[in-house]
CSV table of C-alpha atoms in Angstrom, one decimal:
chain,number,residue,atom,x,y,z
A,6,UNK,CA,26.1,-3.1,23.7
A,7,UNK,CA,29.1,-4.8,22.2
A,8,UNK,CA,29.5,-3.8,18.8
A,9,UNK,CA,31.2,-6.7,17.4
A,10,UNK,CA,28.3,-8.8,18.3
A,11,UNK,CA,25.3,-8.6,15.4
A,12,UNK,CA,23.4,-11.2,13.7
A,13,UNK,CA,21.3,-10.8,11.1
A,14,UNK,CA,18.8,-13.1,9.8
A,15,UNK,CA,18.6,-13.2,5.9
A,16,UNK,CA,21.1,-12.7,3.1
A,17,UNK,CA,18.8,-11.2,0.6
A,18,UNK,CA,19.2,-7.6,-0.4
A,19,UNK,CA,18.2,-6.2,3.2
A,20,UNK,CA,20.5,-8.3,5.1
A,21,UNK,CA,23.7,-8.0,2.9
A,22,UNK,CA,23.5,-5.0,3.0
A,23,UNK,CA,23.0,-3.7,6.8
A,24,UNK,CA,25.8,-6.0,6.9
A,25,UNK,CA,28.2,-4.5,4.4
A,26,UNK,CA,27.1,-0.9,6.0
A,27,UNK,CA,27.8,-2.4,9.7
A,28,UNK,CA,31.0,-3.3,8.9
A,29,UNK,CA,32.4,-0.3,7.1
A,30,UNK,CA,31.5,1.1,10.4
A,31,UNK,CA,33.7,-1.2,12.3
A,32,UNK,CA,31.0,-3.4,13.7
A,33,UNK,CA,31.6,-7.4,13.0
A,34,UNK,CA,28.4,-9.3,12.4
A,35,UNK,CA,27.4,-12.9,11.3
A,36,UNK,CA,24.9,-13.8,8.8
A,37,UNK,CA,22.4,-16.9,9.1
A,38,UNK,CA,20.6,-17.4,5.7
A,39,UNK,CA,17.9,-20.3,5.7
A,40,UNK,CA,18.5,-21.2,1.9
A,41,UNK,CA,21.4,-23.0,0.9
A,42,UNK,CA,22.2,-19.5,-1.5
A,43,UNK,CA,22.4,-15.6,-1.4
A,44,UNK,CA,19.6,-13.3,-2.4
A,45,UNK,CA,16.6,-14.3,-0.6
A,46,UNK,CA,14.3,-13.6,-3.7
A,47,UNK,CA,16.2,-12.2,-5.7
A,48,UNK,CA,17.4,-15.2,-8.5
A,49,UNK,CA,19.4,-14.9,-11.4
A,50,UNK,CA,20.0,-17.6,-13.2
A,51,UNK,CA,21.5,-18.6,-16.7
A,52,UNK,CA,20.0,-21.0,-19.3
A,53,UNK,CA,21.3,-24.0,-17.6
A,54,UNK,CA,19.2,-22.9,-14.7
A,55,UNK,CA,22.3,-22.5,-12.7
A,56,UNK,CA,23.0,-19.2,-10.5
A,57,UNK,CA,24.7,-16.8,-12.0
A,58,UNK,CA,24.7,-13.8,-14.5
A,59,UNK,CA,21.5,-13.9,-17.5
A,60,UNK,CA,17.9,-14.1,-16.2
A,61,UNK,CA,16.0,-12.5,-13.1
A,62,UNK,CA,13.5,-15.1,-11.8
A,63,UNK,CA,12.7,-12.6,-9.1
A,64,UNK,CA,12.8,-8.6,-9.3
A,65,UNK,CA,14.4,-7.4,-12.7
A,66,UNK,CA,13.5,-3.5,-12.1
A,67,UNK,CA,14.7,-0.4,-10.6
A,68,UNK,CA,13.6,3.4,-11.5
A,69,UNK,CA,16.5,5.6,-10.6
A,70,UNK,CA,14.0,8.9,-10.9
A,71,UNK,CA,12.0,7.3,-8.1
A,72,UNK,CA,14.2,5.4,-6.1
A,73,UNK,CA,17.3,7.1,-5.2
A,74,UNK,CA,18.5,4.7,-2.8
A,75,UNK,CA,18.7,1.8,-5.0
A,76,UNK,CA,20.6,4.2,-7.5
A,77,UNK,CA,23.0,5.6,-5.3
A,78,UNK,CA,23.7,2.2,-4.1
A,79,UNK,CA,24.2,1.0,-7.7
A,80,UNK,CA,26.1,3.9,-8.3
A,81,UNK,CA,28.5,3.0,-5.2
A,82,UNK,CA,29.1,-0.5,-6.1
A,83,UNK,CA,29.9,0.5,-9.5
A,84,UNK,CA,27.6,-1.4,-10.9
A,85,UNK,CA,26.9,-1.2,-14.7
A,86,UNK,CA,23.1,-0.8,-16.2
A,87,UNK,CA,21.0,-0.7,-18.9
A,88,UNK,CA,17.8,0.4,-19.6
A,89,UNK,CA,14.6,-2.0,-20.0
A,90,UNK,CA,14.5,-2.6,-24.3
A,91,UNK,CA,10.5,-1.5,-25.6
A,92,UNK,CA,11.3,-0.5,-28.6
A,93,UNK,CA,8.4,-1.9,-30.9
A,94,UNK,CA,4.7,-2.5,-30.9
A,95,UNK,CA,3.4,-4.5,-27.9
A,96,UNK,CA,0.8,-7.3,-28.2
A,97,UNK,CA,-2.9,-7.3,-25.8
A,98,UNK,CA,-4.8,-10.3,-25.6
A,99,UNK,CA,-8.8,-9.9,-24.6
A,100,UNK,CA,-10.2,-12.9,-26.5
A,101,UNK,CA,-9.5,-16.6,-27.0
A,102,UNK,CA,-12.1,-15.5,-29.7
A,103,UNK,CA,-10.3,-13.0,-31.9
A,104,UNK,CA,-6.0,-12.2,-32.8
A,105,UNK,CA,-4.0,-10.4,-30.4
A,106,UNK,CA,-3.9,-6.7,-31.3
A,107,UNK,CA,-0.5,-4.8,-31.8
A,108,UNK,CA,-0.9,-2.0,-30.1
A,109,UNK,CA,1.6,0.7,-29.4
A,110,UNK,CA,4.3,0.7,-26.7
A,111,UNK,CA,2.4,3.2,-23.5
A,112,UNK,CA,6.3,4.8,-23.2
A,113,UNK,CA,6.0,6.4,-19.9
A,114,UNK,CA,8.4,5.9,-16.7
A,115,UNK,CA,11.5,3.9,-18.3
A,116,UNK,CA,12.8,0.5,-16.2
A,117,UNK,CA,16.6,-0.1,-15.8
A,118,UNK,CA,18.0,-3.6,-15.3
A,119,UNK,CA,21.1,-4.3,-13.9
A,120,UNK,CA,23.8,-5.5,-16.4
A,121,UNK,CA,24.1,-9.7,-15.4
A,122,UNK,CA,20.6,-9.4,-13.9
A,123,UNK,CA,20.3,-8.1,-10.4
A,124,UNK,CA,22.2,-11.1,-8.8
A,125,UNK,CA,24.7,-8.7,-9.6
A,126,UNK,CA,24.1,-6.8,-6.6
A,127,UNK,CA,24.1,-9.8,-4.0
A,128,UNK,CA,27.6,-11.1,-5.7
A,129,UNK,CA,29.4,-7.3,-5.1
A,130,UNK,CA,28.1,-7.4,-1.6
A,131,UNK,CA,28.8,-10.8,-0.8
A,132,UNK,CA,32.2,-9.9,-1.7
A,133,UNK,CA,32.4,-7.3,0.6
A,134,UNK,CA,31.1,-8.9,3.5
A,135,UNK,CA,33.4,-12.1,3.3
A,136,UNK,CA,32.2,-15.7,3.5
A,137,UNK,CA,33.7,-16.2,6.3
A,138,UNK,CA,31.2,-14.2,8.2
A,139,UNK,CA,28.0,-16.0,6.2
A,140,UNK,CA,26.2,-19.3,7.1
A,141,UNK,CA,24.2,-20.7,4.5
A,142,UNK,CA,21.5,-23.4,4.5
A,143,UNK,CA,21.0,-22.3,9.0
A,144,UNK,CA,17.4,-21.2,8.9
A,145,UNK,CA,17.4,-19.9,13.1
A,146,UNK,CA,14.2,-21.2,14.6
A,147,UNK,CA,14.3,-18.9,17.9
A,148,UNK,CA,15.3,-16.0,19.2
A,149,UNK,CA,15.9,-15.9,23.4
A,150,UNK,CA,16.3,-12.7,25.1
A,151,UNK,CA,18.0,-13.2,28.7
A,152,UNK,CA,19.1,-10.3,30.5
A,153,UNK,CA,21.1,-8.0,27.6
A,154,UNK,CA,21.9,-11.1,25.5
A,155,UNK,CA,20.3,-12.7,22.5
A,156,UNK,CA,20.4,-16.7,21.7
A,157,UNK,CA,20.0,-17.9,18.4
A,158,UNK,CA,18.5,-21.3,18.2
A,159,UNK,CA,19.9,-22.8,15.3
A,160,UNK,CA,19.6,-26.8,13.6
A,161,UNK,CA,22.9,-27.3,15.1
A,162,UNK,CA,23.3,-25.4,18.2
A,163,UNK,CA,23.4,-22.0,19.3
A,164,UNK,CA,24.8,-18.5,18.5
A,165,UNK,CA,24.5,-15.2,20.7
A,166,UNK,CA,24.3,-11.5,20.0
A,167,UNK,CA,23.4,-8.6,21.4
A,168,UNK,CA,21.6,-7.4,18.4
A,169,UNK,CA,19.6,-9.2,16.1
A,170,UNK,CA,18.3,-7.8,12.5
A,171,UNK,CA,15.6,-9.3,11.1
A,172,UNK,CA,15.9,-8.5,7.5
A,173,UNK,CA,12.8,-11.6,7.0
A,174,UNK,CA,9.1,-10.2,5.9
A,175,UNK,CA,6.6,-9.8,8.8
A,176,UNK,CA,4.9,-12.6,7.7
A,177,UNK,CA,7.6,-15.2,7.7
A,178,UNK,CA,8.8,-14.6,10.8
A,179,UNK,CA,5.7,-14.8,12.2
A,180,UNK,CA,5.0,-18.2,11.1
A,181,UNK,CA,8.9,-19.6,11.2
A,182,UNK,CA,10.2,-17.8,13.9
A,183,UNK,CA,9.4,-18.0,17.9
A,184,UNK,CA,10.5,-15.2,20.1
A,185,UNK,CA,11.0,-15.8,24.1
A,186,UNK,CA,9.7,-13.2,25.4
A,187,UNK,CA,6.2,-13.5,22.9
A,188,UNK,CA,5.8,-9.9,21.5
A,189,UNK,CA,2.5,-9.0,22.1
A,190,UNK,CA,-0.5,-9.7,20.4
A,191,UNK,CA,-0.8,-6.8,18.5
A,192,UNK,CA,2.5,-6.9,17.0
A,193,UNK,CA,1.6,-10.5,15.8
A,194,UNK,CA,-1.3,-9.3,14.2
A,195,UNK,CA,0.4,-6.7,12.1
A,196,UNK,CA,3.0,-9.1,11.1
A,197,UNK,CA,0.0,-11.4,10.0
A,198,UNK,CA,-1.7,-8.6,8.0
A,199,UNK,CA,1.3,-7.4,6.0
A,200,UNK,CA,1.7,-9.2,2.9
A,201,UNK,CA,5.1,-10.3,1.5
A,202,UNK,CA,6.2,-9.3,-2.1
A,203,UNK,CA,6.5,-12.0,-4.5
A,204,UNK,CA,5.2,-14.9,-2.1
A,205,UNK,CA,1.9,-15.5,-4.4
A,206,UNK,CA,3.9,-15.1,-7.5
A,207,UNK,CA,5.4,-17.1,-9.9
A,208,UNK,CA,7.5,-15.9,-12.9
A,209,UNK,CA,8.6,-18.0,-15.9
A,210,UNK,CA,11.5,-17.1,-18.4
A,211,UNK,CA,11.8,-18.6,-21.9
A,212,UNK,CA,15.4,-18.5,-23.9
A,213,UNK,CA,15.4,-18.7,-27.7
A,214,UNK,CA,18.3,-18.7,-29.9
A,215,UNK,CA,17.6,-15.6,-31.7
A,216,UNK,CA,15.4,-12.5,-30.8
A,217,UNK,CA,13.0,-13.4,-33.3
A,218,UNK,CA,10.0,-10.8,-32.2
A,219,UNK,CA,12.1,-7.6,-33.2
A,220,UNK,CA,12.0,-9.4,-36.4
A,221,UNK,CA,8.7,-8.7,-36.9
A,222,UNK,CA,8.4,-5.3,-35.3
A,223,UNK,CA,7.6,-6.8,-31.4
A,224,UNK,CA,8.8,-5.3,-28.4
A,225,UNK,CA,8.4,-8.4,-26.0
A,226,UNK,CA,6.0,-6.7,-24.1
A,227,UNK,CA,2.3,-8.5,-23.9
A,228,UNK,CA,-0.4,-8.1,-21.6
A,229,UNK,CA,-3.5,-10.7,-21.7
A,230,UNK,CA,-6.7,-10.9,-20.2
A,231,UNK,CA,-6.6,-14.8,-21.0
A,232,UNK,CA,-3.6,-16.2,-19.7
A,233,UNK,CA,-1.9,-18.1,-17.8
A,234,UNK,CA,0.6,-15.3,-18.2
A,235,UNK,CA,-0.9,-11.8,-17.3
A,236,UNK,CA,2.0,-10.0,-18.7
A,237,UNK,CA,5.1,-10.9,-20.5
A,238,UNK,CA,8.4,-8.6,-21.2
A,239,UNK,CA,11.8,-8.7,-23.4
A,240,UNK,CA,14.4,-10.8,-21.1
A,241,UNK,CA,16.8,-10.9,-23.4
A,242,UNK,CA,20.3,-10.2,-21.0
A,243,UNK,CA,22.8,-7.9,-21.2
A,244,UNK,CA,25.4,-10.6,-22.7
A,245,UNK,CA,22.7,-10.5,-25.1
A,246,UNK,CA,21.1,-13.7,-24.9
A,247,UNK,CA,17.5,-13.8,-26.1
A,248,UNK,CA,14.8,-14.5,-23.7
A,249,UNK,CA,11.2,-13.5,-22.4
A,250,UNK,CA,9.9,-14.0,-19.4
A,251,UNK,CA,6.1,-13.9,-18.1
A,252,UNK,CA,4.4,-13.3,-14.6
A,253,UNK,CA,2.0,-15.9,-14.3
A,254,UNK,CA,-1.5,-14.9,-13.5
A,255,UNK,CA,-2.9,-18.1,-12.1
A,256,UNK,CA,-3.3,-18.3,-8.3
A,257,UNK,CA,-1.1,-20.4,-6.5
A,258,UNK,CA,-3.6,-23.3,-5.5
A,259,UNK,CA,-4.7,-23.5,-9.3
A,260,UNK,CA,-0.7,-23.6,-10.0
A,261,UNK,CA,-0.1,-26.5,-7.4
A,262,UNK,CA,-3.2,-28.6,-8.5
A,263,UNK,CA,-2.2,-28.5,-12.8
A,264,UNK,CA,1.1,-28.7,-11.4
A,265,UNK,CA,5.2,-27.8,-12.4
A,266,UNK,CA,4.5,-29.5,-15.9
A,267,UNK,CA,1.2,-28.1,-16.6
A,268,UNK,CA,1.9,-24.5,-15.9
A,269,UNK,CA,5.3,-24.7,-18.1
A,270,UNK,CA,2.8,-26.6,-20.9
A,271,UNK,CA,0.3,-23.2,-20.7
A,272,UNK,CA,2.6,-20.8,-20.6
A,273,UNK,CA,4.7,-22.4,-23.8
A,274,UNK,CA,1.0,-22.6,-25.4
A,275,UNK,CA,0.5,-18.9,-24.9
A,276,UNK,CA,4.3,-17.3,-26.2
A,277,UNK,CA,3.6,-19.5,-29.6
A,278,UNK,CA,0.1,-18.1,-29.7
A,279,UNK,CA,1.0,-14.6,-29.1
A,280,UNK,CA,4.7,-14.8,-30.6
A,281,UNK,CA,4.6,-17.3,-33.7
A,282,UNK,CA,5.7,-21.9,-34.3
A,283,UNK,CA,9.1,-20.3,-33.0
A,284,UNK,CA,8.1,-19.5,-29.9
A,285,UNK,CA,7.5,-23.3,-29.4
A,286,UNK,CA,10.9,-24.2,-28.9
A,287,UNK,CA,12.9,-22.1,-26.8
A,288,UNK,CA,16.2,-23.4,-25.6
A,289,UNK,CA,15.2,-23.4,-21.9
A,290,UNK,CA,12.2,-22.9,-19.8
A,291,UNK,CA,12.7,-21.7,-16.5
A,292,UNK,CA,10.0,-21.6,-13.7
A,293,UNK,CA,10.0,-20.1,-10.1
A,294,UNK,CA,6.9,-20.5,-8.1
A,295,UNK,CA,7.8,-18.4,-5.5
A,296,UNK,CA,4.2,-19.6,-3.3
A,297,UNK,CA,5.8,-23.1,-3.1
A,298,UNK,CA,9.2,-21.8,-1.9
A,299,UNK,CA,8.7,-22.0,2.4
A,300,UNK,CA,11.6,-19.7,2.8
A,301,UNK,CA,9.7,-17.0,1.3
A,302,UNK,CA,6.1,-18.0,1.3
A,303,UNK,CA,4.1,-18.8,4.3
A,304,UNK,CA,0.7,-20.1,4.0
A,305,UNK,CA,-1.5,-16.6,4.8
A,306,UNK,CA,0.3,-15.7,1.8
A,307,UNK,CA,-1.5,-17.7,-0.2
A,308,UNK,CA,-5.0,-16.7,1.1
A,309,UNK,CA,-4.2,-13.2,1.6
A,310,UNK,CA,-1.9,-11.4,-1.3
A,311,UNK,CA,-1.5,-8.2,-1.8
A,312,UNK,CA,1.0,-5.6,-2.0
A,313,UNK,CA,2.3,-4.2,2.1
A,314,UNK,CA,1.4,-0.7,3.1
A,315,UNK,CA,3.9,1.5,5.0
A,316,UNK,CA,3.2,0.6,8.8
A,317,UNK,CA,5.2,0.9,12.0
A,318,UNK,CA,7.4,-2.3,13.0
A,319,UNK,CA,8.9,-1.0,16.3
A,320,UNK,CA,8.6,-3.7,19.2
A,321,UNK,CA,8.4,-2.9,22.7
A,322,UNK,CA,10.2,-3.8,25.6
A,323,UNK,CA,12.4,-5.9,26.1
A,324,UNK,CA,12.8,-6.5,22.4
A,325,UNK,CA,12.7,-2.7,21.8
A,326,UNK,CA,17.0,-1.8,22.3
A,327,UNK,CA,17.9,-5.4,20.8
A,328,UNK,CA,16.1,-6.5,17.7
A,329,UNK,CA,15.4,-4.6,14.6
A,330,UNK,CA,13.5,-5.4,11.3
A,331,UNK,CA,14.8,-4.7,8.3
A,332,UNK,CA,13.2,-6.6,5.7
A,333,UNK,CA,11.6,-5.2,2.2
A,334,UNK,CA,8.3,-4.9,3.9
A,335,UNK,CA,9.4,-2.7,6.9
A,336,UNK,CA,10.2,0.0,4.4
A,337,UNK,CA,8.6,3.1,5.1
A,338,UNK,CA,8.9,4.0,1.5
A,339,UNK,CA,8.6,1.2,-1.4
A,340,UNK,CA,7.9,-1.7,0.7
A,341,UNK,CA,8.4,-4.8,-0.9
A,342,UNK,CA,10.2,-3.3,-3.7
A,343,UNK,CA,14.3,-3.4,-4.0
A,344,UNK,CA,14.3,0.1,-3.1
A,345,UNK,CA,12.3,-0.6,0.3
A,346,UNK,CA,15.1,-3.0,1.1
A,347,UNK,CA,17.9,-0.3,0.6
A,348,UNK,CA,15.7,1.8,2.8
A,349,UNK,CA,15.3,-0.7,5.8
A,350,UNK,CA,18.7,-2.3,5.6
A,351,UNK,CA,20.0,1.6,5.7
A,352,UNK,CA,17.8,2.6,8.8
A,353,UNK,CA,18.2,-0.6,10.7
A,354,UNK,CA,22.6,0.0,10.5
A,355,UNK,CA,21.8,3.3,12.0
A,356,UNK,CA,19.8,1.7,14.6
A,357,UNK,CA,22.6,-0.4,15.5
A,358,UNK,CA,25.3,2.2,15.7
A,359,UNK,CA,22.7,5.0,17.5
A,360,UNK,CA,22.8,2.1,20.5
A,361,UNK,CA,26.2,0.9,20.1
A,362,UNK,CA,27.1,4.4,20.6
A,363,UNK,CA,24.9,4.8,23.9
C-alpha cells in the first residue's frame, strides 16, 4: 500500500485526529467532511451563534480519572481546562403541582470542560493537519473497491485511495454511504442496530448578562420530571460569560411537530419557572436539534435511540486490508463518548501503518 494515499471520511474528533496521528507518521492523507465546518458534533458557538470559543451545543464533558485517552490528548495539545462549576444547591422538579425543591448538589465524579468549549480541540488539530489537505461541504456518496484501489465518489468528481477511514457512525454510513462490493448482510445489520450518540438529542443554551442563580445560592444544575428540559447545567464559559444550557427531554417527532419556535418558547417557560422573571430574558437562545441535522442523524435514529454497546466492526474481504472505521461508536471502550473517538481514531492510525508497513 502507498502510504501517502489515505482518505478519511469525517472531520469530527475521530477523523482529525487519525489524521493528525497519520501524518506525524509521515503518511499524507485528505479529509472529505460533508458539513460545510469542522467537528462533526462537536459545536461551539458564541452568543452570536457564530462558531467559535463560548458554548458547547454538543459534548461539553470529559473525566480525566476515567478517560485517559482524552486527557493525555488534552494534555499533548496543551490545551487548558477547568473543572465543571456545582458549587450550590441544585433544583428537582416532580410536580407542575408543587415548587421545585433545592436539594443538595450529589458531588460525586467531577466533569472537566475544556477552556473555550471543546471546539477547542478541533481548532488545535485543524491547525495541525493544514487546510490544505481538508475538503469541506464534499459529503462522498460511494466508495468503489477495484483491484487494490479505492474511488471516492464525490458531488463533483472523484478521488482515489488506497485506504479509506471511516470516522462516520455505523448508522450513517449505512443509510448515506454505498459500498461496491455490498458488505454483507450481517455487517449491514450491525451497522443498523448501533445507535449514534447525540442523533435523538437536542440541547439548548441560554446566555444572561449576569450569573444571577449563584445569587441566590443555585448551582445551575436542575433535573425535572416535567420538562421539556430533563436536565439543565451551569454553561457559563471560561471567558466567563454567563449561560445555562438544558438537554431537552422531548422526543424528536414531538420536537418537529411544536416546532424551532415552540421548543425555544417551553424551554424559556421552564428556566423562568425554575430560575426566577430573570431567567426570561436571556441575551441569546441557542438551539441544536441534533435529530434534524442529516449529517448526523439518520432516520432509525429516530425510532431506535439508545446509547451503542462495544461490538466488532471488522469487514471481510475485500474491504478487510483497505477500509477501517473509526467513528465514536466503533470504540471498544466509551463508544459514543469523546473518549471512544480518541480510542478509534488511535487504533484505526495503527491499522494504517501495520499495512503500510507490510
Amino acid at each position: 500500500m502507498s502510504a501517502e494515499r489515505v482518505a478519511i471520511v469525517g472531520a469530527g474528533l475521530a477523523g482529525l485526529n487519525a489524521a493528525r496521528l497519520l501524518l506525524q507518521a509521515g503518511v499524507d492523507v485528505r479529509l472529505f467532511e460533508a458539513r460545510p465546518r469542522l467537528g462533526g458534533r462537536i459545536l461551539t458557538i458564541g452568543a452570536d451563534g457564530a462558531p467559535g470559543p463560548g458554548f458547547d451545543l454538543g459534548p461539553s464533558w470529559f473525566w480525566p480519572d476515567m478517560q485517559p485517552e482524552i486527557a493525555a490528548l488534552v494534555a499533548e495539545l496543551g490545551l487548558a481546562c477547568h473543572r465543571q462549576d456545582d458549587a450550590g444547591q441544585m433544583l428537582f422538579e416532580r410536580s407542575p403541582h408543587e415548587a421545585p425543591l433545592r436539594v443538595p448538589h450529589p458531588g460525586g465524579v467531577v466533569s472537566w470542560r475544556l477552556a473555550g468549549g471543546t471546539g477547542a480541540l478541533v481548532q488545535v488539530l485543524a491547525a495541525r493537519i493544514g487546510a490544505e489537505r481538508i475538503r469541506l461541504g464534499t459529503p462522498v456518496r460511494r466508495l468503489t473497491r477495484a483491484g487494490r484501489e479505492i474511488t471516492l465518489t464525490l458531488p463533483d468528481g472523484e478521488a482515489r485511495a488506497d485506504h479509506v477511514i471511516l470516522a462516520l457512525p455505523p448508522r450513517l454510513i449505512d443509510h448515506a454511504l454505498a459500498l461496491d462490493p455490498a458488505p454483507p448482510q450481517a455487517v449491514r445489520d450491525l451497522w443498523r442496530r448501533t445507535p449514534t450518540w447525540m442523533a435523538p438529542h437536542a440541547k439548548i443554551v441560554a446566555a444572561y448578562r449576569r450569573r444571577f442563580w449563584r445569587e441566590a445560592g443555585l448551582s445551575g444544575g436542575a433535573q425535572s420530571l416535567i420538562g421539556p428540559m430533563v436536565e439543565i447545567h451551569d454553561a457559563t464559559s471560561s471567558t466567563g460569560d454567563p449561560a445555562l444550557f438544558g438537554f431537552i427531554g422531548l422526543p424528536a417527532a414531538e420536537r418537529r411537530r411544536i416546532g424551532e419556535a415552540g421548543v425555544i418558547a417551553a424551554c424559556t417557560a421552564q428556566f423562568t419557572r425554575l430560575f426566577g422573571p430573570t431567567a426570561s430574558e436571556p441575551v441569546a437562545l441557542r438551539l441544536k436539534d441534533w435529530a434534524a441535522d442529516r449529517f448526523t442523524a439518520a432516520p432509525r435514529d429516530l425510532t431506535a435511540p439508545g446509547h451503542p454497546e462495544p461490538a466488532a466492526f471488522g469487514l471481510p474481504a475485500p474491504w478487510s486490508d483497505s477500509l477501517t472505521l473509526a467513528g465514536s461508536e466503533a470504540a471498544p471502550r466509551d463508544p459514543g463518548y469523546l473518549n471512544g473517538a480518541v480510542i478509534a481514531s488511535e487504533a484505526a492510525a495503527r491499522t494504517v501503518l501495520a499495512r503500510a508497513r507490510v
